Amino acid sequence: MTRSVWDSLQAVRVAVLIVFLPVVLYRIWRLVRYPTSIPAIAATVFGVWVWFWMLIFTEPVWTAMPASVHAVSMGGWAPVWMAGCLQIFVIGINGDVSQVWIRRGLRTTFIVTGLVLIVVAVAVSQSRVLASSADMFALTNALLDGGDRGAAVAQVVSSGFLAVVLVQLAWVGFRHADRTPVGVGLGLLAMAAVLQLTAIALTGVWRPLTGGGMGIGGRYVPSLQILPGCAGAALMVVGFAWPPVMLRVQARRELRRLRLLHDALVGMFPGLSPPAESQIRLSDLVFEWVAHVQDGLTILSQRREVPVETGWAPPADQIGRALEVANWISGQSVSGFSCQWLRPPMGMSDQAWVLAIADAYRNCAEISRVRDAGRERLPVRG
């Protein structure tokens, strides 16, 4: 590796550290402020470890670190720690397994990660290259040239452990990928895992085993090592960030859809909405507002003495049915209306049905507002 390429990589590393520091701090803040899940904790810890290890590999911090930290950092502790966090994430997103299996998997992950760290540390202690130089540029080139058995063993063990975890991440990600925010994020993580596997197979396994030689691929090997790894890292960042960002955007959109109907029912029945908690996620707030609307519709039907059933079947059209419910909420008379109309249609969830009613109620309110404004502008004739 030439000095110019090395300096460019250092500049990129510093830029990435600056850009992603607010993201890391935000994830830590959310972890402390809100109740969270095992995958969210593992993803946050993974991001913190990546940022921490990138900080260590910057020139000013590297020169301040002791020789033992230099050796284990270049020897493979960084990918081992990252692999452990990713393994916990993979275990946590397996929603189709029991809690006993998850606890057993977590214990196994901690034990295996500890053993791999010990093996890497022993291999590093047998390396002459890792203990001989404090210059990160010279040390990197010495490792790329190969020839040191201890360093090669440490790289192969750490990279092999990370590769096994990436295979699991790719499998689980592709299996759970769909069009939901979480599914899209898992699909991106699966693609990132495949790209990272390509880079690790060449850089962390093939190159140490061949003594630093180019082997298959010839002069294209450096590109095959760098490009998949960079693309995979970018996709992994997007994959981890996509679900929380999109879920927050979706929750804000649904709260806007619910607000008018929710406020109207709370105005009729103030006891529906207790004081809001300060530490509540927007997605949980959407769930609470949906429950408030359902309770409000039930109380309103009781107050107006709406029959449970009548001889009139609810409209088959979901949009038309939601419009009739919205008209009833506004106080209009709806022929044959019963409590059966308030229940969600077949194949529709409670939340989707409440959102449909809220959309219809908002549309009715807007039409009524426009109609009233038009009447006010009509000229008065004598």
Coordinates of C-alpha atoms in Angstrom, one line a residue:
M1 CA 0.0 0.0 0.0
T2 CA 1.4 3.4 -1.0
R3 CA 1.6 6.3 1.4
S4 CA -0.9 8.4 -0.7
V5 CA -3.5 5.6 -0.5
W6 CA -2.9 5.3 3.3
D7 CA -3.3 9.1 3.8
S8 CA -6.5 9.0 1.8
L9 CA -7.8 6.2 4.0
Q10 CA -6.9 8.1 7.1
A11 CA -8.8 11.2 5.9
V12 CA -11.9 9.0 5.1
R13 CA -11.7 7.4 8.5
V14 CA -11.7 10.8 10.3
A15 CA -14.6 12.0 8.1
V16 CA -16.6 8.9 9.0
L17 CA -15.9 9.4 12.7
I18 CA -17.1 13.0 12.6
V19 CA -20.3 12.2 10.5
F20 CA -21.4 9.2 12.6
L21 CA -20.6 10.6 16.0
P22 CA -24.1 12.3 16.3
V23 CA -25.8 9.1 15.1
V24 CA -23.9 7.0 17.8
L25 CA -24.8 9.5 20.5
Y26 CA -28.4 9.6 19.4
R27 CA -28.7 5.8 19.5
I28 CA -27.1 5.7 23.0
W29 CA -29.6 8.4 24.2
R30 CA -32.5 6.4 22.8
L31 CA -31.2 3.3 24.5
V32 CA -31.1 5.0 27.9
R33 CA -34.4 6.9 27.5
Y34 CA -36.8 4.3 26.0
P35 CA -37.5 0.7 26.7
T36 CA -35.8 -1.3 24.0
S37 CA -35.2 -4.9 22.7
I38 CA -32.2 -7.2 22.4
P39 CA -31.6 -6.4 18.7
A40 CA -31.7 -2.7 19.3
I41 CA -29.2 -3.0 22.2
A42 CA -26.9 -5.2 20.0
A43 CA -27.1 -2.8 17.0
T44 CA -26.2 0.1 19.3
V45 CA -23.3 -1.7 20.9
F46 CA -22.1 -2.8 17.4
G47 CA -22.2 0.8 16.2
V48 CA -20.3 2.0 19.3
W49 CA -17.7 -0.6 18.9
V50 CA -17.2 0.2 15.2
W51 CA -16.8 3.9 16.0
F52 CA -14.4 3.1 18.9
W53 CA -12.2 0.8 16.8
M54 CA -12.1 3.3 14.0
L55 CA -11.0 6.0 16.5
I56 CA -8.2 3.7 17.7
F57 CA -6.9 3.3 14.1
T58 CA -6.5 7.1 13.6
E59 CA -2.9 8.3 13.8
P60 CA -3.1 10.6 16.9
V61 CA -4.9 8.0 19.0
W62 CA -2.8 5.1 17.7
T63 CA 0.5 6.7 18.8
A64 CA -0.9 7.2 22.3
M65 CA -1.9 3.5 22.7
P66 CA 0.5 1.0 24.3
A67 CA 2.1 -1.7 22.2
S68 CA -0.2 -4.5 23.5
V69 CA -3.2 -2.6 22.2
H70 CA -1.5 -2.2 18.9
A71 CA -0.9 -5.9 18.6
V72 CA -4.4 -7.1 19.5
S73 CA -6.1 -4.3 17.5
M74 CA -4.2 -5.3 14.3
G75 CA -4.3 -8.9 15.2
G76 CA -8.1 -9.2 15.0
W77 CA -9.8 -8.3 18.3
A78 CA -11.8 -5.6 16.4
P79 CA -13.6 -8.1 14.1
V80 CA -14.2 -10.5 16.9
W81 CA -15.9 -7.9 19.1
M82 CA -18.0 -6.8 16.1
A83 CA -18.9 -10.4 15.3
G84 CA -20.1 -11.0 18.9
C85 CA -22.4 -8.0 18.7
L86 CA -23.7 -9.1 15.3
Q87 CA -24.3 -12.6 16.6
I88 CA -26.4 -11.2 19.5
F89 CA -28.3 -9.1 16.9
V90 CA -29.0 -12.3 14.8
I91 CA -30.2 -14.2 17.8
G92 CA -32.5 -11.3 18.9
I93 CA -34.2 -10.9 15.5
N94 CA -35.2 -14.6 15.4
G95 CA -38.8 -13.9 16.5
D96 CA -39.9 -17.5 15.8
V97 CA -37.8 -19.1 18.6
S98 CA -38.5 -19.4 22.3
Q99 CA -37.0 -17.3 25.0
V100 CA -35.2 -20.3 26.4
W101 CA -33.4 -20.7 23.0
I102 CA -32.5 -17.0 22.9
R103 CA -31.0 -17.2 26.4
R104 CA -29.0 -20.3 25.5
G105 CA -27.8 -18.6 22.3
L106 CA -26.7 -15.5 24.2
R107 CA -24.7 -17.6 26.7
T108 CA -23.1 -19.5 23.9
T109 CA -22.2 -16.3 22.1
F110 CA -20.5 -14.8 25.2
I111 CA -18.5 -18.0 25.7
V112 CA -17.5 -18.5 22.1
T113 CA -16.5 -14.8 21.7
G114 CA -14.4 -15.0 24.8
L115 CA -12.6 -18.2 23.6
V116 CA -12.0 -16.6 20.2
L117 CA -10.5 -13.5 21.8
I118 CA -8.2 -15.7 23.9
V119 CA -7.1 -17.7 20.8
V120 CA -6.4 -14.5 18.9
A121 CA -4.4 -13.0 21.9
V122 CA -2.3 -16.2 22.1
A123 CA -1.6 -16.1 18.3
V124 CA -0.7 -12.4 18.5
S125 CA 1.8 -13.1 21.3
Q126 CA 3.6 -15.5 19.0
S127 CA 3.8 -12.9 16.2
R128 CA 7.1 -11.0 15.6
V129 CA 5.5 -8.5 13.3
L130 CA 2.7 -7.3 15.5
A131 CA 5.0 -6.7 18.4
S132 CA 7.9 -5.1 16.5
S133 CA 6.4 -1.9 15.1
A134 CA 4.4 1.0 16.5
D135 CA 4.1 2.6 13.0
M136 CA 0.6 1.7 11.8
F137 CA 1.5 2.2 8.1
A138 CA 4.5 0.0 8.3
L139 CA 2.6 -2.6 10.3
T140 CA -0.2 -2.7 7.8
N141 CA 2.2 -3.3 4.9
A142 CA 4.0 -6.0 6.9
L143 CA 0.8 -7.8 7.5
L144 CA -0.3 -7.5 3.9
D145 CA 3.1 -8.9 2.7
G146 CA 2.5 -12.0 4.9
G147 CA 5.1 -14.4 6.2
D148 CA 4.3 -14.1 9.9
R149 CA 2.6 -17.3 11.2
G150 CA 1.2 -15.8 14.4
A151 CA -0.3 -12.8 12.6
A152 CA -1.8 -15.1 9.9
V153 CA -3.4 -17.4 12.5
A154 CA -4.9 -14.4 14.4
Q155 CA -6.3 -13.0 11.1
V156 CA -7.7 -16.3 9.9
V157 CA -9.4 -17.1 13.3
S158 CA -10.9 -13.6 13.8
S159 CA -12.0 -13.3 10.1
G160 CA -13.4 -16.8 10.1
F161 CA -15.4 -16.1 13.2
L162 CA -16.8 -12.9 11.6
A163 CA -17.5 -14.8 8.4
V164 CA -19.6 -17.4 10.2
V165 CA -21.7 -14.7 11.8
L166 CA -22.1 -12.9 8.5
V167 CA -23.4 -16.1 6.9
Q168 CA -26.1 -16.3 9.6
L169 CA -26.9 -12.6 9.2
A170 CA -27.3 -13.1 5.4
W171 CA -29.6 -16.1 5.9
V172 CA -31.8 -14.5 8.6
G173 CA -31.9 -11.2 6.7
F174 CA -33.0 -12.7 3.4
R175 CA -35.5 -15.0 5.1
H176 CA -37.2 -12.1 6.9
A177 CA -36.9 -9.5 4.2
D178 CA -40.2 -7.9 3.1
R179 CA -41.7 -4.4 2.4
T180 CA -42.0 -3.3 6.0
P181 CA -39.4 -0.9 7.5
V182 CA -37.9 -3.8 9.5
G183 CA -38.0 -6.1 6.5
V184 CA -36.3 -3.6 4.2
G185 CA -33.6 -3.0 6.9
L186 CA -33.0 -6.8 7.2
G187 CA -32.7 -7.1 3.4
L188 CA -30.1 -4.4 3.3
L189 CA -28.2 -6.1 6.1
A190 CA -28.3 -9.4 4.2
M191 CA -26.8 -7.8 1.1
A192 CA -24.2 -6.0 3.2
A193 CA -23.3 -9.4 4.8
V194 CA -22.7 -10.9 1.4
L195 CA -20.5 -8.1 0.3
Q196 CA -18.5 -8.2 3.5
L197 CA -18.1 -11.9 3.2
T198 CA -16.4 -11.4 -0.2
A199 CA -14.0 -8.8 1.2
I200 CA -13.2 -10.9 4.3
A201 CA -12.7 -14.1 2.3
L202 CA -10.1 -12.4 0.3
T203 CA -8.4 -10.1 2.8
G204 CA -8.8 -12.0 6.1
V205 CA -8.7 -15.6 5.0
W206 CA -7.2 -16.1 1.5
R207 CA -4.4 -13.5 1.7
P208 CA -3.0 -14.7 5.1
L209 CA -3.2 -18.4 4.0
T210 CA -1.3 -17.6 0.8
G211 CA 1.4 -15.6 2.5
G212 CA 0.3 -12.3 1.2
G213 CA 0.3 -13.3 -2.4
M214 CA -2.2 -12.0 -5.0
G215 CA -3.3 -15.5 -6.0
I216 CA -6.5 -15.8 -8.1
G217 CA -7.6 -12.5 -9.6
G218 CA -4.1 -11.1 -10.1
R219 CA -4.0 -7.3 -10.2
Y220 CA -7.8 -7.0 -9.6
V221 CA -7.5 -8.4 -6.1
P222 CA -7.0 -5.0 -4.4
S223 CA -10.2 -3.7 -5.9
L224 CA -12.0 -7.0 -5.0
Q225 CA -10.8 -6.5 -1.4
I226 CA -11.6 -2.8 -1.0
L227 CA -14.8 -2.2 -3.0
P228 CA -17.1 -4.9 -1.6
G229 CA -15.9 -4.0 1.9
C230 CA -16.7 -0.3 1.5
A231 CA -20.1 -1.0 -0.2
G232 CA -21.0 -3.6 2.5
A233 CA -20.1 -1.1 5.3
A234 CA -22.3 1.6 3.7
L235 CA -25.2 -0.9 3.3
M236 CA -24.8 -2.1 6.8
V237 CA -25.1 1.5 8.2
V238 CA -28.2 2.1 6.1
G239 CA -29.6 -1.2 7.1
F240 CA -29.3 -0.5 10.8
A241 CA -30.6 3.0 10.4
W242 CA -33.5 2.3 8.1
P243 CA -36.0 0.6 10.5
P244 CA -35.9 3.2 13.3
V245 CA -35.9 6.2 10.9
M246 CA -38.8 4.8 8.7
L247 CA -40.8 3.7 11.7
R248 CA -40.5 7.2 13.2
V249 CA -41.6 8.7 9.9
Q250 CA -44.5 6.3 9.6
A251 CA -45.6 6.9 13.2
R252 CA -45.6 10.7 12.6
R253 CA -47.7 10.2 9.5
E254 CA -50.2 8.1 11.3
L255 CA -50.4 10.5 14.2
R256 CA -51.3 13.3 11.8
R257 CA -54.0 11.1 10.3
L258 CA -55.4 10.3 13.8
R259 CA -55.2 13.7 15.3
L260 CA -58.5 15.3 14.3
L261 CA -60.6 12.3 15.2
H262 CA -58.7 11.7 18.4
D263 CA -59.0 15.3 19.5
A264 CA -62.7 15.3 18.7
L265 CA -63.4 12.2 20.8
V266 CA -61.2 13.4 23.6
G267 CA -63.2 16.6 23.5
M268 CA -66.4 14.6 24.0
F269 CA -64.9 12.3 26.6
P270 CA -61.9 14.0 28.4
G271 CA -61.2 10.8 30.4
L272 CA -60.2 9.0 27.3
S273 CA -56.7 10.5 27.2
P274 CA -54.7 10.3 30.4
P275 CA -51.6 12.5 30.8
A276 CA -49.0 11.4 28.2
E277 CA -45.8 9.9 29.4
S278 CA -42.6 11.8 28.7
Q279 CA -40.6 8.7 27.8
I280 CA -42.8 7.1 25.1
R281 CA -41.9 6.2 21.5
L282 CA -44.1 7.6 18.7
S283 CA -45.0 4.0 17.6
D284 CA -46.3 3.4 21.1
L285 CA -48.2 6.7 21.0
V286 CA -49.9 5.6 17.8
F287 CA -51.0 2.4 19.6
E288 CA -52.4 4.4 22.5
W289 CA -54.3 6.8 20.2
V290 CA -55.8 3.9 18.3
A291 CA -57.0 2.5 21.7
H292 CA -58.4 5.9 22.7
V293 CA -60.4 6.1 19.4
Q294 CA -61.8 2.6 19.9
D295 CA -62.8 3.3 23.4
G296 CA -64.3 6.7 22.4
L297 CA -66.4 5.0 19.6
T298 CA -67.7 2.4 22.1
I299 CA -68.7 5.1 24.7
L300 CA -70.3 7.2 21.9
S301 CA -72.3 4.2 20.7
Q302 CA -73.5 3.5 24.2
R303 CA -74.5 7.2 24.8
R304 CA -76.5 7.3 21.6
E305 CA -78.0 3.9 22.4
V306 CA -76.9 2.3 19.1
P307 CA -78.2 -1.2 18.7
V308 CA -75.8 -4.1 18.5
E309 CA -77.3 -5.4 15.3
T310 CA -80.0 -4.3 12.8
G311 CA -81.4 -5.8 9.7
W312 CA -79.0 -3.7 7.6
A313 CA -75.6 -5.2 6.7
P314 CA -72.6 -2.9 6.8
P315 CA -71.4 -1.8 3.3
A316 CA -69.0 -4.2 1.7
D317 CA -66.9 -1.3 0.4
Q318 CA -64.4 -0.4 3.1
I319 CA -64.1 3.2 2.0
G320 CA -67.8 3.7 1.9
R321 CA -68.2 2.0 5.3
A322 CA -65.6 4.2 6.9
L323 CA -67.3 7.3 5.4
E324 CA -70.7 6.2 6.9
V325 CA -69.0 5.8 10.3
A326 CA -67.4 9.2 10.0
N327 CA -70.8 10.7 9.2
W328 CA -72.3 9.0 12.2
I329 CA -69.5 10.4 14.5
S330 CA -70.3 13.9 13.1
G331 CA -73.9 13.5 14.2
Q332 CA -75.6 12.7 10.9
S333 CA -78.2 10.0 10.7
V334 CA -77.1 6.8 9.0
S335 CA -79.9 4.3 8.1
G336 CA -79.5 0.8 9.7
F337 CA -76.4 1.9 11.7
S338 CA -75.3 -0.6 14.4
C339 CA -72.3 -1.4 16.5
Q340 CA -71.5 -4.0 13.9
W341 CA -70.4 -1.1 11.6
L342 CA -67.8 -0.1 14.1
R343 CA -66.0 -3.4 14.0
P344 CA -63.2 -3.8 11.4
P345 CA -64.1 -5.5 8.1
M346 CA -62.9 -9.0 7.5
G347 CA -59.1 -9.1 6.8
M348 CA -58.5 -5.6 8.2
S349 CA -56.6 -5.0 11.4
D350 CA -58.0 -2.8 14.2
Q351 CA -55.3 -0.1 13.6
A352 CA -55.9 0.0 9.8
W353 CA -59.6 0.3 10.4
V354 CA -59.3 3.2 12.9
L355 CA -56.9 5.0 10.5
A356 CA -59.4 4.5 7.6
I357 CA -62.2 6.0 9.8
A358 CA -59.8 8.9 10.8
D359 CA -59.1 9.6 7.1
A360 CA -62.8 9.6 6.3
Y361 CA -63.6 11.9 9.3
R362 CA -60.8 14.3 8.3
N363 CA -62.1 14.4 4.7
C364 CA -65.7 15.1 5.9
A365 CA -64.4 17.9 8.1
E366 CA -62.5 19.5 5.3
I367 CA -65.5 19.3 2.9
S368 CA -67.7 20.8 5.6
R369 CA -65.1 23.6 6.2
V370 CA -65.0 24.4 2.5
R371 CA -68.8 24.4 2.3
D372 CA -69.1 26.8 5.3
A373 CA -66.5 29.1 3.9
G374 CA -68.3 29.2 0.6
R375 CA -71.6 30.2 2.3
E376 CA -69.9 33.0 4.2
R377 CA -68.6 34.4 0.9
L378 CA -72.1 34.4 -0.8
P379 CA -73.4 37.9 -1.5
V380 CA -76.3 39.2 0.6
R381 CA -79.1 40.4 -1.7
G382 CA -81.6 43.0 -0.6

